[in-house]
Amino acid sequence: MKPLTETLKSRVETEKLFVPYIMAGAQGLDKLEEEIAMLVDQGAAAIELGVPFSDPVADGPTIQAAGLRAFAQQVTLKKLVEKLQEIRSGAPLILMGYSNSFFHYGIKELVEDLDGTDVQGFIIPDLPYEHRDLVLPNLRDIALLTLVSLTSPIERIKKLTADAEGFIYAVTVNGITGTGQDFRNDLMTHLSRIKSFSKIPVLAGFGISTNEHIKNFQQVCDGVVIGSKIVSSLERQGTEKTGEILAEILR
């Protein structure tokens, strides 16, 4: 069992998990340590750091815009890794990005450069489950997290959850990320089904932005991932105010 899996399995025994997503460098890499500290203060069990990419097919307009802001400040995966070598987060970090970024860097080289940092997981949304062996042999103690979509049939869910590490990212909508999403009527049944097969925490993600959303999903899942709400708030209102907003919706 990898460190991220152990940490989250232990923590979920006593609480529901909150995992935030932010776009690394959207406000400049010099703000990253401050943003991470705020999220830890709000109880983050782990933190997803988005890697800017030129064609983010799963991202809604809020995260796309944040990626463009990071690009405008010359944020690259290389520079992000260098920053992460300098800071300590107080929570496990998960790099979330598209396969091109990871393969361009080189998986083996990336893992070596992350040695000694707080990065314990990768999420690569466009890497098919069937191609995970392109990555897994080089990951050492880093977990490759699994996404389960709304369209996954039971046999597929069983396969996806069988050897999963970290947590299961249960996608709650078809399409792109973002707030203001409409959830399917049978979503809770779908999430309960994933939970019944998984030996590790199951977190609901995509479109979650309110206290009501969180309370609803906590009924059937081990926690939630919140992204666009935080990314938007950091841009418009800064780190301190975003912390206050999170405290309110997580109460």
mmCIF file of C-alpha atoms in Angstrom:
data_model
loop_
_atom_site.group_PDB
_atom_site.id
_atom_site.type_symbol
_atom_site.label_atom_id
_atom_site.label_comp_id
_atom_site.label_asym_id
_atom_site.label_seq_id
_atom_site.Cartn_x
_atom_site.Cartn_y
_atom_site.Cartn_z
ATOM 1 C CA MET A 1 0.000 0.000 0.000
ATOM 2 C CA LYS A 2 1.432 3.379 -1.010
ATOM 3 C CA PRO A 3 1.795 6.282 1.477
ATOM 4 C CA LEU A 4 -1.115 8.301 0.083
ATOM 5 C CA THR A 5 -3.443 5.313 0.368
ATOM 6 C CA GLU A 6 -2.356 4.635 3.949
ATOM 7 C CA THR A 7 -2.831 8.271 4.963
ATOM 8 C CA LEU A 8 -6.298 8.614 3.466
ATOM 9 C CA LYS A 9 -7.550 5.221 4.659
ATOM 10 C CA SER A 10 -6.462 6.111 8.174
ATOM 11 C CA ARG A 11 -8.002 9.581 8.073
ATOM 12 C CA VAL A 12 -11.331 8.442 6.650
ATOM 13 C CA GLU A 13 -11.875 6.260 9.709
ATOM 14 C CA THR A 14 -12.665 9.390 11.729
ATOM 15 C CA GLU A 15 -13.802 12.046 9.232
ATOM 16 C CA LYS A 16 -15.085 12.812 5.768
ATOM 17 C CA LEU A 17 -12.323 13.882 3.416
ATOM 18 C CA PHE A 18 -11.954 17.247 1.724
ATOM 19 C CA VAL A 19 -9.558 17.348 -1.237
ATOM 20 C CA PRO A 20 -9.211 20.731 -2.965
ATOM 21 C CA TYR A 21 -7.898 21.393 -6.456
ATOM 22 C CA ILE A 22 -6.002 24.521 -7.449
ATOM 23 C CA MET A 23 -4.202 25.448 -10.651
ATOM 24 C CA ALA A 24 -0.537 25.701 -9.743
ATOM 25 C CA GLY A 25 0.836 29.134 -10.540
ATOM 26 C CA ALA A 26 -2.412 30.780 -11.606
ATOM 27 C CA GLN A 27 -1.616 33.600 -9.164
ATOM 28 C CA GLY A 28 2.126 33.051 -9.607
ATOM 29 C CA LEU A 29 4.272 30.295 -8.135
ATOM 30 C CA ASP A 30 5.335 32.676 -5.363
ATOM 31 C CA LYS A 31 1.756 32.414 -4.007
ATOM 32 C CA LEU A 32 1.640 28.606 -4.066
ATOM 33 C CA GLU A 33 2.982 27.960 -0.567
ATOM 34 C CA GLU A 34 0.514 30.467 0.904
ATOM 35 C CA GLU A 35 -2.397 28.863 -0.978
ATOM 36 C CA ILE A 36 -1.397 25.370 0.144
ATOM 37 C CA ALA A 37 -1.116 26.518 3.776
ATOM 38 C CA MET A 38 -4.631 27.999 3.606
ATOM 39 C CA LEU A 39 -6.051 24.746 2.239
ATOM 40 C CA VAL A 40 -4.328 22.734 4.961
ATOM 41 C CA ASP A 41 -5.798 25.125 7.554
ATOM 42 C CA GLN A 42 -9.240 24.329 6.127
ATOM 43 C CA GLY A 43 -8.683 20.621 6.698
ATOM 44 C CA ALA A 44 -7.490 19.388 3.309
ATOM 45 C CA ALA A 45 -6.679 15.677 3.491
ATOM 46 C CA ALA A 46 -4.648 16.041 0.286
ATOM 47 C CA ILE A 47 -4.296 18.785 -2.315
ATOM 48 C CA GLU A 48 -4.509 18.446 -6.101
ATOM 49 C CA LEU A 49 -2.185 20.775 -7.995
ATOM 50 C CA GLY A 50 -3.183 21.370 -11.588
ATOM 51 C CA VAL A 51 -0.416 21.367 -14.199
ATOM 52 C CA PRO A 52 -1.053 24.039 -16.872
ATOM 53 C CA PHE A 53 -1.715 22.547 -20.316
ATOM 54 C CA SER A 54 -2.566 24.088 -23.679
ATOM 55 C CA ASP A 55 -5.532 21.799 -24.487
ATOM 56 C CA PRO A 56 -7.313 20.864 -21.231
ATOM 57 C CA VAL A 57 -10.201 18.846 -22.672
ATOM 58 C CA ALA A 58 -11.831 17.945 -19.321
ATOM 59 C CA ASP A 59 -11.625 21.423 -17.821
ATOM 60 C CA GLY A 60 -14.376 24.002 -17.771
ATOM 61 C CA PRO A 61 -13.838 27.714 -18.455
ATOM 62 C CA THR A 62 -12.757 28.585 -14.898
ATOM 63 C CA ILE A 63 -9.871 26.119 -14.816
ATOM 64 C CA GLN A 64 -8.995 26.751 -18.459
ATOM 65 C CA ALA A 65 -8.649 30.463 -17.672
ATOM 66 C CA ALA A 66 -6.518 29.678 -14.607
ATOM 67 C CA GLY A 67 -4.230 27.572 -16.783
ATOM 68 C CA LEU A 68 -3.851 30.435 -19.223
ATOM 69 C CA ARG A 69 -2.944 32.780 -16.358
ATOM 70 C CA ALA A 70 -0.297 30.309 -15.242
ATOM 71 C CA PHE A 71 1.024 30.056 -18.816
ATOM 72 C CA ALA A 72 1.210 33.852 -18.988
ATOM 73 C CA GLN A 73 3.554 33.709 -16.000
ATOM 74 C CA GLN A 74 5.719 31.049 -17.687
ATOM 75 C CA VAL A 75 4.681 28.312 -15.249
ATOM 76 C CA THR A 76 5.843 24.922 -16.487
ATOM 77 C CA LEU A 77 5.892 21.476 -14.883
ATOM 78 C CA LYS A 78 9.657 21.851 -14.498
ATOM 79 C CA LYS A 79 9.298 25.127 -12.613
ATOM 80 C CA LEU A 80 6.494 23.671 -10.499
ATOM 81 C CA VAL A 81 8.684 20.722 -9.500
ATOM 82 C CA GLU A 82 11.505 23.088 -8.590
ATOM 83 C CA LYS A 83 9.093 25.044 -6.379
ATOM 84 C CA LEU A 84 7.821 21.881 -4.707
ATOM 85 C CA GLN A 85 11.400 20.916 -3.893
ATOM 86 C CA GLU A 86 11.605 24.084 -1.787
ATOM 87 C CA ILE A 87 8.403 23.877 0.274
ATOM 88 C CA ARG A 88 6.718 21.589 2.792
ATOM 89 C CA SER A 89 2.960 21.385 2.509
ATOM 90 C CA GLY A 90 1.646 19.704 5.654
ATOM 91 C CA ALA A 91 -0.584 17.510 3.448
ATOM 92 C CA PRO A 92 0.034 15.040 0.625
ATOM 93 C CA LEU A 93 0.156 16.670 -2.804
ATOM 94 C CA ILE A 94 -1.238 15.199 -6.014
ATOM 95 C CA LEU A 95 -0.167 16.437 -9.436
ATOM 96 C CA MET A 96 -3.135 16.516 -11.817
ATOM 97 C CA GLY A 97 -2.437 17.068 -15.474
ATOM 98 C CA TYR A 98 -2.610 15.680 -18.961
ATOM 99 C CA SER A 99 -0.436 12.850 -20.214
ATOM 100 C CA ASN A 100 1.505 15.031 -22.655
ATOM 101 C CA SER A 101 2.951 17.048 -19.763
ATOM 102 C CA PHE A 102 4.052 13.964 -17.847
ATOM 103 C CA PHE A 103 5.484 12.092 -20.827
ATOM 104 C CA HIS A 104 7.249 15.180 -22.188
ATOM 105 C CA TYR A 105 9.007 15.550 -18.834
ATOM 106 C CA GLY A 106 9.656 11.799 -18.637
ATOM 107 C CA ILE A 107 7.932 9.722 -15.968
ATOM 108 C CA LYS A 108 11.142 8.286 -14.540
ATOM 109 C CA GLU A 109 12.823 11.686 -14.435
ATOM 110 C CA LEU A 110 9.743 13.332 -12.920
ATOM 111 C CA VAL A 111 9.522 10.781 -10.118
ATOM 112 C CA GLU A 112 13.238 11.161 -9.399
ATOM 113 C CA ASP A 113 12.932 14.952 -9.258
ATOM 114 C CA LEU A 114 9.938 14.682 -6.910
ATOM 115 C CA ASP A 115 11.839 12.489 -4.459
ATOM 116 C CA GLY A 116 11.886 14.290 -1.115
ATOM 117 C CA THR A 117 8.884 16.476 -1.963
ATOM 118 C CA ASP A 118 5.345 16.062 -0.594
ATOM 119 C CA VAL A 119 3.970 14.778 -3.916
ATOM 120 C CA GLN A 120 2.386 11.367 -3.297
ATOM 121 C CA GLY A 121 0.006 10.996 -6.231
ATOM 122 C CA PHE A 122 -0.661 11.635 -9.916
ATOM 123 C CA ILE A 123 -3.999 12.096 -11.669
ATOM 124 C CA ILE A 124 -3.762 11.860 -15.472
ATOM 125 C CA PRO A 125 -7.357 12.157 -16.785
ATOM 126 C CA ASP A 126 -6.558 11.339 -20.427
ATOM 127 C CA LEU A 127 -4.470 8.245 -19.665
ATOM 128 C CA PRO A 128 -6.713 5.223 -20.328
ATOM 129 C CA TYR A 129 -6.760 2.527 -17.650
ATOM 130 C CA GLU A 130 -5.518 0.062 -20.268
ATOM 131 C CA HIS A 131 -2.368 2.169 -20.783
ATOM 132 C CA ARG A 132 -1.495 2.672 -17.092
ATOM 133 C CA ASP A 133 1.485 0.325 -17.471
ATOM 134 C CA LEU A 134 3.193 3.104 -19.419
ATOM 135 C CA VAL A 135 3.420 4.910 -16.074
ATOM 136 C CA LEU A 136 3.135 2.447 -13.181
ATOM 137 C CA PRO A 137 6.579 0.759 -13.373
ATOM 138 C CA ASN A 138 8.340 4.063 -12.642
ATOM 139 C CA LEU A 139 6.121 5.457 -9.877
ATOM 140 C CA ARG A 140 7.822 3.994 -6.793
ATOM 141 C CA ASP A 141 5.764 5.309 -3.824
ATOM 142 C CA ILE A 142 3.616 7.659 -5.932
ATOM 143 C CA ALA A 143 0.003 6.526 -6.382
ATOM 144 C CA LEU A 144 -1.696 6.712 -9.780
ATOM 145 C CA LEU A 145 -5.272 7.668 -8.963
ATOM 146 C CA THR A 146 -8.276 6.266 -10.790
ATOM 147 C CA LEU A 147 -11.246 8.180 -12.175
ATOM 148 C CA VAL A 148 -14.600 6.435 -12.562
ATOM 149 C CA SER A 149 -17.075 8.088 -14.918
ATOM 150 C CA LEU A 150 -20.867 8.149 -14.855
ATOM 151 C CA THR A 151 -20.987 5.872 -17.881
ATOM 152 C CA SER A 152 -18.862 3.073 -16.394
ATOM 153 C CA PRO A 153 -20.831 -0.200 -16.226
ATOM 154 C CA ILE A 154 -20.559 -2.493 -13.198
ATOM 155 C CA GLU A 155 -17.859 -4.766 -14.619
ATOM 156 C CA ARG A 156 -15.786 -1.749 -15.573
ATOM 157 C CA ILE A 157 -16.183 -0.271 -12.075
ATOM 158 C CA LYS A 158 -15.025 -3.559 -10.558
ATOM 159 C CA LYS A 159 -11.930 -3.532 -12.768
ATOM 160 C CA LEU A 160 -11.132 0.132 -12.101
ATOM 161 C CA THR A 161 -11.414 -0.208 -8.330
ATOM 162 C CA ALA A 162 -9.659 -3.571 -7.953
ATOM 163 C CA ASP A 163 -6.074 -2.318 -7.603
ATOM 164 C CA ALA A 164 -6.676 1.408 -7.173
ATOM 165 C CA GLU A 165 -4.494 3.540 -4.889
ATOM 166 C CA GLY A 166 -4.985 6.857 -3.090
ATOM 167 C CA PHE A 167 -8.685 7.441 -3.576
ATOM 168 C CA ILE A 168 -11.273 6.755 -6.242
ATOM 169 C CA TYR A 169 -12.209 9.968 -8.049
ATOM 170 C CA ALA A 170 -15.909 9.446 -8.771
ATOM 171 C CA VAL A 171 -16.852 11.915 -11.510
ATOM 172 C CA THR A 172 -20.333 13.299 -10.831
ATOM 173 C CA VAL A 173 -21.169 14.814 -14.234
ATOM 174 C CA ASN A 174 -20.625 13.989 -17.881
ATOM 175 C CA GLY A 175 -18.424 16.541 -19.572
ATOM 176 C CA ILE A 176 -16.205 19.263 -18.164
ATOM 177 C CA THR A 177 -15.478 20.600 -14.702
ATOM 178 C CA GLY A 178 -17.168 23.658 -13.257
ATOM 179 C CA THR A 179 -19.800 24.944 -10.870
ATOM 180 C CA GLY A 180 -23.505 25.177 -11.691
ATOM 181 C CA GLN A 181 -23.730 21.598 -12.891
ATOM 182 C CA ASP A 182 -26.922 19.537 -12.980
ATOM 183 C CA PHE A 183 -26.544 16.149 -11.322
ATOM 184 C CA ARG A 184 -28.256 13.040 -12.662
ATOM 185 C CA ASN A 185 -31.216 11.610 -10.747
ATOM 186 C CA ASP A 186 -29.514 8.248 -10.354
ATOM 187 C CA LEU A 187 -26.159 9.715 -9.265
ATOM 188 C CA MET A 188 -26.426 8.642 -5.634
ATOM 189 C CA THR A 189 -27.119 5.054 -6.684
ATOM 190 C CA HIS A 190 -24.098 5.160 -8.998
ATOM 191 C CA LEU A 191 -21.845 6.494 -6.226
ATOM 192 C CA SER A 192 -23.118 3.896 -3.764
ATOM 193 C CA ARG A 193 -22.270 1.189 -6.296
ATOM 194 C CA ILE A 194 -18.692 2.466 -6.643
ATOM 195 C CA LYS A 195 -18.384 2.620 -2.863
ATOM 196 C CA SER A 196 -19.553 -0.984 -2.523
ATOM 197 C CA PHE A 197 -16.691 -2.228 -4.709
ATOM 198 C CA SER A 198 -13.879 0.019 -3.489
ATOM 199 C CA LYS A 199 -11.403 -0.878 -0.743
ATOM 200 C CA ILE A 200 -10.110 2.707 -0.607
ATOM 201 C CA PRO A 201 -11.889 6.059 -0.058
ATOM 202 C CA VAL A 202 -14.322 7.200 -2.751
ATOM 203 C CA LEU A 203 -14.557 10.953 -3.331
ATOM 204 C CA ALA A 204 -17.125 12.730 -5.487
ATOM 205 C CA GLY A 205 -15.814 15.437 -7.775
ATOM 206 C CA PHE A 206 -16.832 17.864 -10.597
ATOM 207 C CA GLY A 207 -19.397 20.595 -10.032
ATOM 208 C CA ILE A 208 -19.321 20.569 -6.217
ATOM 209 C CA SER A 209 -19.514 24.084 -4.828
ATOM 210 C CA THR A 210 -22.012 24.364 -1.949
ATOM 211 C CA ASN A 211 -22.543 23.070 1.565
ATOM 212 C CA GLU A 212 -25.661 21.292 0.314
ATOM 213 C CA HIS A 213 -23.661 19.459 -2.367
ATOM 214 C CA ILE A 214 -21.087 18.377 0.197
ATOM 215 C CA LYS A 215 -23.654 17.123 2.704
ATOM 216 C CA ASN A 216 -25.503 15.181 -0.008
ATOM 217 C CA PHE A 217 -22.410 13.441 -1.353
ATOM 218 C CA GLN A 218 -21.089 12.684 2.121
ATOM 219 C CA GLN A 219 -24.111 10.436 2.586
ATOM 220 C CA VAL A 220 -22.731 7.934 0.082
ATOM 221 C CA CYS A 221 -19.065 8.874 -0.372
ATOM 222 C CA ASP A 222 -16.030 9.323 1.857
ATOM 223 C CA GLY A 223 -15.663 12.957 0.882
ATOM 224 C CA VAL A 224 -15.496 15.448 -1.959
ATOM 225 C CA VAL A 225 -13.131 17.149 -4.372
ATOM 226 C CA ILE A 226 -13.728 20.879 -4.847
ATOM 227 C CA GLY A 227 -11.971 22.663 -7.690
ATOM 228 C CA SER A 228 -13.576 25.402 -9.783
ATOM 229 C CA LYS A 229 -15.142 27.113 -6.748
ATOM 230 C CA ILE A 230 -11.705 27.497 -5.157
ATOM 231 C CA VAL A 231 -9.903 28.416 -8.380
ATOM 232 C CA SER A 232 -12.437 31.166 -9.109
ATOM 233 C CA SER A 233 -12.305 32.532 -5.574
ATOM 234 C CA LEU A 234 -8.507 32.649 -5.495
ATOM 235 C CA GLU A 235 -8.519 34.728 -8.658
ATOM 236 C CA ARG A 236 -11.251 37.156 -7.594
ATOM 237 C CA GLN A 237 -10.804 37.391 -3.827
ATOM 238 C CA GLY A 238 -7.366 36.141 -2.862
ATOM 239 C CA THR A 239 -6.136 33.543 -0.425
ATOM 240 C CA GLU A 240 -7.485 34.836 2.891
ATOM 241 C CA LYS A 241 -11.038 35.427 1.660
ATOM 242 C CA THR A 242 -11.047 32.050 -0.091
ATOM 243 C CA GLY A 243 -10.215 30.446 3.238
ATOM 244 C CA GLU A 244 -13.238 32.158 4.791
ATOM 245 C CA ILE A 245 -15.493 30.989 1.959
ATOM 246 C CA LEU A 246 -14.274 27.420 2.338
ATOM 247 C CA ALA A 247 -14.811 27.501 6.092
ATOM 248 C CA GLU A 248 -18.420 28.467 5.428
ATOM 249 C CA ILE A 249 -19.230 25.793 2.848
ATOM 250 C CA LEU A 250 -17.349 23.051 4.725
ATOM 251 C CA ARG A 251 -19.021 23.746 8.075
#
